[in-house]
Short mmCIF file of C-alpha atoms and ligand atoms in Angstrom, two decimals:
data_model
loop_
_atom_site.label_atom_id
_atom_site.label_comp_id
_atom_site.label_asym_id
_atom_site.label_seq_id
_atom_site.Cartn_x
_atom_site.Cartn_y
_atom_site.Cartn_z
CA UNK W 676 -2.61 15.00 24.26
CA UNK W 677 -3.25 11.58 25.57
CA UNK W 678 -7.09 11.64 25.24
CA UNK W 679 -7.27 8.54 22.83
CA UNK W 680 -7.99 5.15 24.11
CA UNK W 681 -6.04 4.01 20.98
CA UNK W 682 -2.82 5.32 22.46
CA UNK W 683 -0.72 3.37 24.78
CA UNK W 684 -1.76 0.10 23.29
CA UNK W 685 1.67 -1.13 22.85
CA UNK W 686 5.08 -0.71 24.58
CA UNK W 687 6.37 2.77 23.93
CA UNK W 688 3.69 4.55 22.11
CA UNK W 689 6.19 7.10 20.89
CA UNK W 690 7.38 4.49 18.46
CA UNK W 691 9.50 3.69 16.82
CA UNK W 692 7.04 2.94 14.10
CA UNK W 693 7.79 1.51 10.71
CA UNK W 694 5.33 4.04 9.24
CA UNK W 695 4.01 7.36 10.59
CA UNK W 696 1.25 8.90 8.65
CA UNK W 697 0.58 12.53 9.19
CA UNK W 698 -3.10 13.17 8.47
CA UNK W 699 -6.09 10.98 9.27
CA UNK W 700 -8.33 11.93 6.22
CA UNK W 701 -9.30 9.15 3.83
CA UNK W 702 -6.00 9.27 2.10
CA UNK W 703 -3.98 8.98 5.34
CA UNK W 704 -6.28 6.20 6.71
CA UNK W 705 -6.14 4.18 3.61
CA UNK W 706 -2.41 4.36 3.58
CA UNK W 707 -2.19 3.33 7.27
CA UNK W 708 -4.68 0.40 6.82
CA UNK W 709 -2.82 -1.01 3.78
CA UNK W 710 0.48 -0.59 5.48
CA UNK W 711 -0.67 -2.26 8.61
CA UNK W 712 -1.94 -5.15 6.46
CA UNK W 713 1.60 -5.48 4.92
CA UNK W 714 2.83 -6.07 8.56
CA UNK W 715 4.33 -2.58 9.06
CA UNK W 716 3.95 -1.14 12.57
CA UNK W 717 1.86 1.92 11.73
CA UNK W 718 0.63 5.07 13.51
CA UNK W 719 -1.55 7.94 12.40
CA UNK W 720 -1.12 11.52 13.79
CA UNK W 721 -4.36 13.72 13.59
CA UNK W 722 -6.43 15.65 16.22
CA UNK W 723 -9.62 14.31 14.58
CA UNK W 724 -9.04 11.34 12.38
CA UNK W 725 -11.87 10.52 9.92
CA UNK W 726 -12.27 14.19 9.22
CA UNK W 727 -10.84 16.33 6.52
CA UNK W 728 -12.22 17.08 3.14
CA UNK W 729 -14.08 13.82 3.05
CA UNK W 730 -16.53 15.18 5.53
CA UNK W 731 -17.59 17.67 2.78
CA UNK W 732 -17.10 15.66 -0.35
CA UNK W 733 -20.04 14.34 -2.33
CA UNK W 734 -18.28 11.01 -3.13
CA UNK W 735 -18.79 10.88 -6.94
CA UNK W 736 -16.58 8.19 -8.56
CA UNK W 737 -16.59 10.11 -11.78
CA UNK W 738 -13.54 9.18 -13.76
CA UNK W 739 -15.35 9.63 -17.01
CA UNK W 740 -17.79 12.45 -16.49
CA UNK W 741 -15.20 14.57 -14.57
CA UNK W 742 -12.54 14.20 -17.32
CA UNK W 743 -10.89 17.46 -18.23
CA UNK W 744 -8.67 18.40 -21.14
CA UNK W 745 -4.94 18.06 -20.40
CA UNK W 746 -5.69 15.42 -17.71
CA UNK W 747 -5.34 12.37 -19.80
CA UNK W 748 -2.52 11.01 -17.74
CA UNK W 749 -4.54 11.41 -14.56
CA UNK W 750 -7.34 9.61 -16.27
CA UNK W 751 -5.29 6.50 -16.33
CA UNK W 752 -4.86 6.59 -12.50
CA UNK W 753 -8.55 7.54 -11.94
CA UNK W 754 -9.58 4.53 -14.15
CA UNK W 755 -7.24 2.23 -12.24
CA UNK W 756 -8.71 3.29 -8.95
CA UNK W 757 -12.41 2.99 -10.24
CA UNK W 758 -11.65 -0.50 -11.39
CA UNK W 759 -10.38 -1.36 -7.85
CA UNK W 760 -13.54 0.09 -6.07
CA UNK W 761 -15.86 -2.92 -5.97
CA UNK W 762 -13.27 -5.30 -4.46
CA UNK W 763 -11.87 -2.56 -2.16
CA UNK W 764 -15.29 -1.86 -0.83
CA UNK W 765 -16.13 -5.44 -0.29
CA UNK W 766 -12.70 -5.97 1.60
CA UNK W 767 -13.24 -2.73 3.65
CA UNK W 768 -16.80 -3.57 4.55
CA UNK W 769 -15.83 -7.07 5.69
CA UNK W 770 -12.75 -5.70 7.55
CA UNK W 771 -14.64 -2.97 9.37
CA UNK W 772 -18.24 -4.41 9.70
CA UNK W 773 -19.47 -1.00 8.35
CA UNK W 774 -21.51 -0.10 5.24
CA UNK W 775 -19.78 2.50 2.99
CA UNK W 776 -22.76 3.52 0.87
CA UNK W 777 -21.14 2.49 -2.20
CA UNK W 778 -23.81 2.70 -5.04
CA UNK W 779 -23.29 1.45 -8.61
CA UNK W 780 -25.89 3.84 -9.93
CA UNK W 781 -24.18 5.40 -12.85
CA UNK W 782 -24.23 8.98 -13.85
CA UNK W 783 -26.10 11.33 -16.19
CA UNK W 784 -24.26 14.51 -17.29
CA UNK W 785 -26.72 17.00 -18.82
CA UNK W 786 -26.60 20.44 -20.63
CA UNK W 787 -29.08 23.28 -20.12
CA UNK W 788 -28.52 25.69 -22.99
CA UNK W 789 -26.96 25.56 -26.46
CA UNK W 790 -23.42 26.58 -25.25
CA UNK W 791 -23.66 23.83 -22.52
CA UNK W 792 -24.62 21.36 -25.07
CA UNK W 793 -21.76 22.33 -27.36
CA UNK W 794 -19.33 21.93 -24.39
CA UNK W 795 -20.78 18.58 -23.53
CA UNK W 796 -20.42 17.33 -27.07
CA UNK W 797 -16.79 18.27 -26.82
CA UNK W 798 -16.49 16.17 -23.62
CA UNK W 799 -18.16 13.34 -25.42
CA UNK W 800 -15.66 13.47 -28.31
CA UNK W 801 -12.79 13.50 -25.66
CA UNK W 802 -14.27 10.67 -23.86
CA UNK W 803 -14.58 8.61 -27.10
CA UNK W 804 -10.99 9.59 -28.25
CA UNK W 805 -9.96 8.03 -24.78
CA UNK W 806 -11.79 4.91 -25.35
CA UNK W 807 -14.33 5.51 -22.59
CA UNK W 808 -17.98 4.43 -22.51
CA UNK W 809 -20.44 7.24 -22.82
CA UNK W 810 -23.70 7.44 -24.66
CA UNK W 811 -25.12 10.67 -26.07
CA UNK W 812 -28.89 11.20 -25.28
CA UNK W 813 -31.41 13.83 -26.40
CA UNK W 814 -33.05 15.93 -23.82
CA UNK W 815 -36.13 13.77 -24.03
CA UNK W 816 -34.11 10.64 -23.36
CA UNK W 817 -32.52 12.36 -20.35
CA UNK W 818 -35.87 13.15 -18.94
CA UNK W 819 -37.17 9.60 -19.57
CA UNK W 820 -34.32 8.45 -17.26
CA UNK W 821 -34.68 11.24 -14.71
CA UNK W 822 -38.28 12.57 -14.85
CA UNK W 823 -37.55 15.45 -12.25
CA UNK W 824 -35.20 17.13 -14.84
CA UNK W 825 -36.40 20.43 -16.31
CA UNK W 826 -37.97 20.47 -19.63
CA UNK W 827 -35.24 22.81 -20.96
CA UNK W 828 -32.51 20.12 -20.62
CA UNK W 829 -30.83 20.07 -24.14
CA UNK W 830 -29.13 16.59 -24.01
CA UNK W 831 -26.66 14.62 -21.97
CA UNK W 832 -24.21 11.83 -21.55
CA UNK W 833 -25.14 8.52 -19.95
CA UNK W 834 -22.18 7.10 -18.18
CA UNK W 835 -23.07 3.83 -16.50
CA UNK W 836 -19.59 3.23 -15.10
CA UNK W 837 -19.37 6.38 -12.91
CA UNK W 838 -20.71 5.48 -9.44
CA UNK W 839 -20.75 7.02 -5.98
CA UNK W 840 -19.84 6.22 -2.31
CA UNK W 841 -20.69 8.08 0.89
CA UNK W 842 -17.33 9.66 1.98
CA UNK W 843 -18.24 9.96 5.65
CA UNK W 844 -19.16 6.26 5.91
CA UNK W 845 -15.90 5.52 3.96
CA UNK W 846 -13.90 7.46 6.41
CA UNK W 847 -15.65 5.74 9.34
CA UNK W 848 -15.09 2.36 7.86
CA UNK W 849 -11.42 3.14 7.18
CA UNK W 850 -11.00 4.39 10.84
CA UNK W 851 -12.39 1.03 12.14
CA UNK W 852 -10.38 -1.10 9.76
CA UNK W 853 -7.37 0.69 10.81
CA UNK W 854 -8.10 0.23 14.51
CA UNK W 855 -8.76 -3.54 13.93
CA UNK W 856 -5.53 -3.81 11.96
CA UNK W 857 -3.57 -2.48 14.90
CA UNK W 858 -2.81 1.08 13.70
CA UNK W 859 -2.03 3.34 16.68
CA UNK W 860 -3.75 6.77 16.67
CA UNK W 861 -2.17 9.89 18.16
CA UNK W 862 -4.99 12.36 18.54
CA UNK W 863 -2.79 15.57 18.38
CA UNK W 864 -1.48 18.05 15.95
CA UNK W 865 1.79 17.38 14.17
CA UNK W 866 4.08 20.39 15.28
CA UNK W 867 7.11 19.58 13.24
CA UNK W 868 8.92 17.04 11.14
CA UNK W 869 12.12 15.66 12.76
CA UNK W 870 15.15 15.42 10.51
CA UNK W 871 18.18 13.58 11.69
CA UNK W 872 21.31 13.29 9.58
CA UNK W 873 19.38 14.36 6.42
CA UNK W 874 16.72 11.70 6.94
CA UNK W 875 13.19 12.18 8.06
CA UNK W 876 12.88 10.49 11.53
CA UNK W 877 9.42 11.20 12.77
CA UNK W 878 7.14 13.93 14.13
CA UNK W 879 7.08 16.19 17.26
CA UNK W 880 3.49 16.47 18.54
CA UNK W 881 1.80 19.72 19.64
CA UNK W 882 2.56 19.14 23.24
CA UNK W 883 6.22 18.25 22.64
CA UNK W 884 5.98 14.40 22.69
CA UNK W 885 8.32 12.92 19.94
CA UNK W 886 7.38 10.01 17.70
CA UNK W 887 10.06 8.15 15.92
CA UNK W 888 9.50 6.36 12.69
CA UNK W 889 11.58 4.71 9.82
CA UNK W 890 9.22 6.26 7.27
CA UNK W 891 6.93 9.27 7.57
CA UNK W 892 4.10 9.92 5.18
CA UNK W 893 2.67 13.38 4.68
CA UNK W 894 -1.07 12.92 3.92
CA UNK W 895 -2.34 16.18 5.44
CA UNK W 896 -4.56 17.34 2.35
CA UNK W 897 -4.18 21.05 1.61
CA UNK W 898 -2.12 21.57 4.81
CA UNK W 899 0.63 19.18 3.70
CA UNK W 900 3.03 21.94 2.40
CA UNK W 901 2.85 23.75 5.83
CA UNK W 902 4.40 21.29 8.27
CA UNK W 903 7.35 23.02 9.93
CA UNK W 904 10.72 21.21 9.47
CA UNK W 905 10.27 20.33 5.86
CA UNK W 906 13.59 21.12 4.06
CA UNK W 907 13.67 23.47 1.06
CA UNK W 908 12.29 21.92 -2.06
CA UNK W 909 10.54 19.16 -0.21
CA UNK W 910 7.30 20.76 0.87
CA UNK W 911 4.62 19.75 -1.61
CA UNK W 912 3.18 22.47 -3.81
CA UNK W 913 -0.50 21.98 -2.61
CA UNK W 914 -2.93 24.85 -2.11
CA UNK W 915 -6.54 24.89 -0.66
CA UNK W 916 -9.29 25.04 -3.22
CA UNK W 917 -12.55 25.80 -1.47
CA UNK W 918 -15.77 23.91 -2.35
CA UNK W 919 -19.05 24.79 -0.83
CA UNK W 920 -21.54 21.88 -0.73
CA UNK W 921 -25.30 21.54 0.32
CA UNK W 922 -27.03 18.48 1.80
CA UNK W 923 -30.85 18.15 1.36
CA UNK W 924 -33.21 15.29 2.32
CA UNK W 925 -35.66 13.52 -0.08
CA UNK W 926 -38.78 12.77 2.07
CA UNK W 927 -40.22 9.27 1.29
CA UNK W 928 -43.18 10.87 -0.61
CA UNK W 929 -40.89 12.33 -3.31
CA UNK W 930 -38.62 9.18 -3.66
CA UNK W 931 -36.94 8.39 -5.89
CA UNK W 932 -36.27 12.02 -6.59
CA UNK W 933 -33.25 11.21 -8.77
CA UNK W 934 -32.08 7.53 -9.44
CA UNK W 935 -28.51 8.36 -10.33
CA UNK W 936 -25.91 11.04 -9.92
CA UNK W 937 -26.71 14.03 -12.21
CA UNK W 938 -23.96 16.31 -13.25
CA UNK W 939 -24.85 19.44 -15.19
CA UNK W 940 -23.54 22.31 -17.23
CA UNK W 941 -25.96 25.16 -16.30
CA UNK W 942 -25.12 28.28 -18.43
CA UNK W 943 -21.45 27.48 -18.09
CA UNK W 944 -21.54 26.67 -14.49
CA UNK W 945 -20.74 23.14 -13.15
CA UNK W 946 -23.14 21.50 -10.78
CA UNK W 947 -23.77 18.01 -9.39
CA UNK W 948 -26.55 16.30 -7.49
CA UNK W 949 -25.69 13.01 -5.68
CA UNK W 950 -28.73 11.03 -4.40
CA UNK W 951 -28.03 8.49 -1.72
CA UNK W 952 -30.03 5.43 -0.96
CA UNK W 953 -30.77 6.83 2.60
CA UNK W 954 -32.49 9.85 1.08
CA UNK W 955 -29.66 12.42 1.33
CA UNK W 956 -29.11 14.52 -1.68
CA UNK W 957 -25.75 16.24 -1.94
CA UNK W 958 -25.56 19.40 -4.12
CA UNK W 959 -22.13 20.76 -5.05
CA UNK W 960 -19.89 22.50 -5.46
CA UNK W 961 -18.18 25.83 -5.73
CA UNK W 962 -14.55 25.98 -6.73
CA UNK W 963 -12.90 28.99 -5.08
CA UNK W 964 -9.28 30.19 -4.63
CA UNK W 965 -9.86 31.70 -1.22
CA UNK W 966 -6.87 30.55 0.83
CA UNK W 967 -7.95 28.86 4.10
CA UNK W 968 -11.31 30.38 4.31
CA UNK W 969 -14.09 27.84 5.00
CA UNK W 970 -17.01 30.31 5.35
CA UNK W 971 -20.26 29.19 3.85
CA UNK W 972 -21.41 32.28 1.97
CA UNK W 973 -24.85 33.42 0.87
CA UNK W 974 -23.50 33.94 -2.62
CA UNK W 975 -22.20 30.35 -2.66
CA UNK W 976 -25.48 28.85 -1.46
CA UNK W 977 -27.48 31.08 -3.78
CA UNK W 978 -25.54 29.96 -6.93
CA UNK W 979 -25.86 26.34 -6.07
CA UNK W 980 -29.61 26.50 -5.40
CA UNK W 981 -30.30 28.78 -8.32
CA UNK W 982 -28.46 26.33 -10.65
CA UNK W 983 -30.02 23.35 -8.98
CA UNK W 984 -33.46 24.82 -9.27
CA UNK W 985 -33.04 25.61 -13.03
CA UNK W 986 -31.92 21.92 -13.49
CA UNK W 987 -34.44 20.21 -11.20
CA UNK W 988 -37.24 22.70 -10.24
CA UNK W 989 -38.81 20.37 -7.56
CA UNK W 990 -35.64 20.73 -5.43
CA UNK W 991 -37.04 23.77 -3.70
CA UNK W 992 -39.61 21.54 -2.03
CA UNK W 993 -36.75 19.57 -0.08
CA UNK W 994 -35.58 20.28 3.30
CA UNK W 995 -32.05 21.89 3.36
CA UNK W 996 -30.31 20.23 6.23
CA UNK W 997 -26.65 21.24 5.92
CA UNK W 998 -24.34 23.68 4.29
CA UNK W 999 -20.53 23.30 4.55
CA UNK W 1000 -17.29 24.23 2.85
CA UNK W 1001 -14.16 22.11 2.57
CA UNK W 1002 -10.67 22.47 1.10
CA UNK W 1003 -9.54 20.41 -1.78
CA UNK W 1004 -5.80 19.80 -1.90
CA UNK W 1005 -5.03 21.30 -5.27
CA UNK W 1006 -1.71 20.66 -6.95
CA UNK W 1007 -0.19 22.49 -10.05
CA UNK W 1008 -1.36 19.82 -12.47
CA UNK W 1009 -4.44 18.74 -10.55
CA UNK W 1010 -2.91 15.34 -9.96
CA UNK W 1011 -1.81 13.75 -6.68
CA UNK W 1012 1.81 13.44 -5.32
CA UNK W 1013 2.60 9.94 -4.36
CA UNK W 1014 5.52 8.28 -3.02
CA UNK W 1015 9.13 8.99 -1.93
CA UNK W 1016 10.52 12.64 -1.75
CA UNK W 1017 14.13 14.00 -2.02
CA UNK W 1018 14.22 13.67 1.80
CA UNK W 1019 15.08 9.96 2.53
CA UNK W 1020 12.37 8.55 4.86
CA UNK W 1021 9.71 11.05 3.79
CA UNK W 1022 6.83 10.12 1.42
CA UNK W 1023 3.85 12.12 0.11
CA UNK W 1024 0.28 11.13 -0.45
CA UNK W 1025 -1.52 14.45 -1.12
CA UNK W 1026 -2.57 16.82 -3.80
CA UNK W 1027 -5.63 14.66 -4.83
CA UNK W 1028 -7.63 17.84 -5.60
CA UNK W 1029 -11.09 16.80 -7.04
CA UNK W 1030 -10.38 13.05 -7.01
CA UNK W 1031 -9.51 12.11 -3.41
CA UNK W 1032 -12.47 9.80 -2.86
CA UNK W 1033 -12.00 8.13 -6.21
CA UNK W 1034 -8.27 7.75 -5.84
CA UNK W 1035 -8.52 6.18 -2.28
CA UNK W 1036 -8.18 2.56 -3.25
CA UNK W 1037 -5.17 3.03 -5.70
CA UNK W 1038 -3.50 5.36 -3.33
CA UNK W 1039 -3.68 2.83 -0.43
CA UNK W 1040 -2.21 0.17 -2.68
CA UNK W 1041 0.65 2.10 -4.16
CA UNK W 1042 1.71 3.75 -0.89
CA UNK W 1043 1.69 0.51 0.97
CA UNK W 1044 3.89 -0.98 -1.90
CA UNK W 1045 6.20 1.89 -1.78
CA UNK W 1046 6.56 1.74 2.09
CA UNK W 1047 6.75 -2.11 2.30
CA UNK W 1048 8.74 -3.03 -0.84
CA UNK W 1049 10.64 0.31 -1.46
CA UNK W 1050 9.21 0.51 -4.93
CA UNK W 1051 6.44 2.64 -6.23
CA UNK W 1052 4.20 0.60 -8.61
CA UNK W 1053 4.21 1.42 -12.28
CA UNK W 1054 0.62 2.91 -12.25
CA UNK W 1055 1.78 5.66 -9.76
CA UNK W 1056 5.18 6.57 -11.41
CA UNK W 1057 3.85 9.54 -13.32
CA UNK W 1058 2.75 11.03 -10.05
CA UNK W 1059 5.86 11.02 -8.03
CA UNK W 1060 6.70 14.36 -6.20
CA UNK W 1061 9.86 14.48 -8.27
CA UNK W 1062 7.96 15.92 -11.20
CA UNK W 1063 7.98 19.28 -9.42
CA UNK W 1064 11.60 19.09 -8.54
CA UNK W 1065 13.57 17.80 -11.58
CA UNK W 1066 16.96 18.59 -10.05
CA UNK W 1067 16.19 16.37 -7.12
CA UNK W 1068 15.10 13.58 -9.47
CA UNK W 1069 18.34 13.63 -11.35
CA UNK W 1070 20.30 13.41 -8.06
CA UNK W 1071 18.10 10.48 -6.94
CA UNK W 1072 18.65 8.66 -10.21
CA UNK W 1073 22.40 8.91 -9.97
CA UNK W 1074 22.27 7.33 -6.49
CA UNK W 1075 22.24 3.61 -6.05
CA UNK W 1076 18.82 2.36 -5.01
N1 LIG Y 1809 -15.02 15.90 -7.44
C1 LIG Y 1809 -15.96 16.93 -7.03
C2 LIG Y 1809 -15.51 18.18 -6.48
O1 LIG Y 1809 -14.26 18.26 -6.30
O2 LIG Y 1809 -16.23 19.04 -6.25
#
């Protein structure tokens, strides 16, 4: 398809490129932007760049309040990316001329019944063991911060370092930054990976055009494992994890409805409410293993609204403006797969599961370093794809670099 005015900008838009990124979601775009900044001739293949899971995501930057047992290693990467966020946003907004909706509002995580409070106490203990800043508040203190909370709130955690960004604006800013940095866009579906003499050599597009590249990056979210042409053992073990999300509007007469992100345990269920400065209020999210299904169900919307109403009764007064479902790219250990694979010339940037928005800055940095310098930075080494194919790793280590 040659519909894009971005194509044909330079001689031979079939490449060869230094870097060809498959997938134009926020992970693919940040990889392309950072690669182009390193002087690599870069292209992105995607029928609808700027789309993907970021179109649904709420945009919490919740390294501390979304911490889970067994994910302490991932915490290091999440914190590294959270620390990069302010400078990343400043640079991206300057490069694109677009606002990203980044808001340093902090987060309050609350509990609704006694079991929820016990659970939150355990999270607090884990946070403290991990050296994270988090303050326990009584229910009354929670309501003093957020007066719209229900009187039944039993206690909570105040985490001033967990912020938010608007993922749709983030994607739009990355798209513009890529265009301005000279990234070429091929608005078509990737049909197949080309492998020549045991090396990734580029992509065949849906209508048969061939793009040649020195290095190909698979950043297609939950679809990353399905690209035809991937040799055995190289396809990433990612799967779709469905999330249903609601968007409401806070009319001016109710503002400020909430002043910060509120996460909650509501009788064992997880819920979050993310208030934007423009009046949007995002309520999420379900977590469902439903394959590729993206239907918004009555049950999903009911559960979200039921729990949101119990947490913030006034929410039923607000206009409901959007319901949507997206697919998180889940991996076996809930952490991303970053960097080179056992197939020379093929890299992965996928499997970000619940943390794609948070991990965007660090992913761009480490992928561009791997592509430009041939070396994955230290912070990303625990997350190489080789952790899921130990045999390939030992072969790789025996070979000279
Ligand atoms: N990080 C929020 C979610 O995955 O629903």
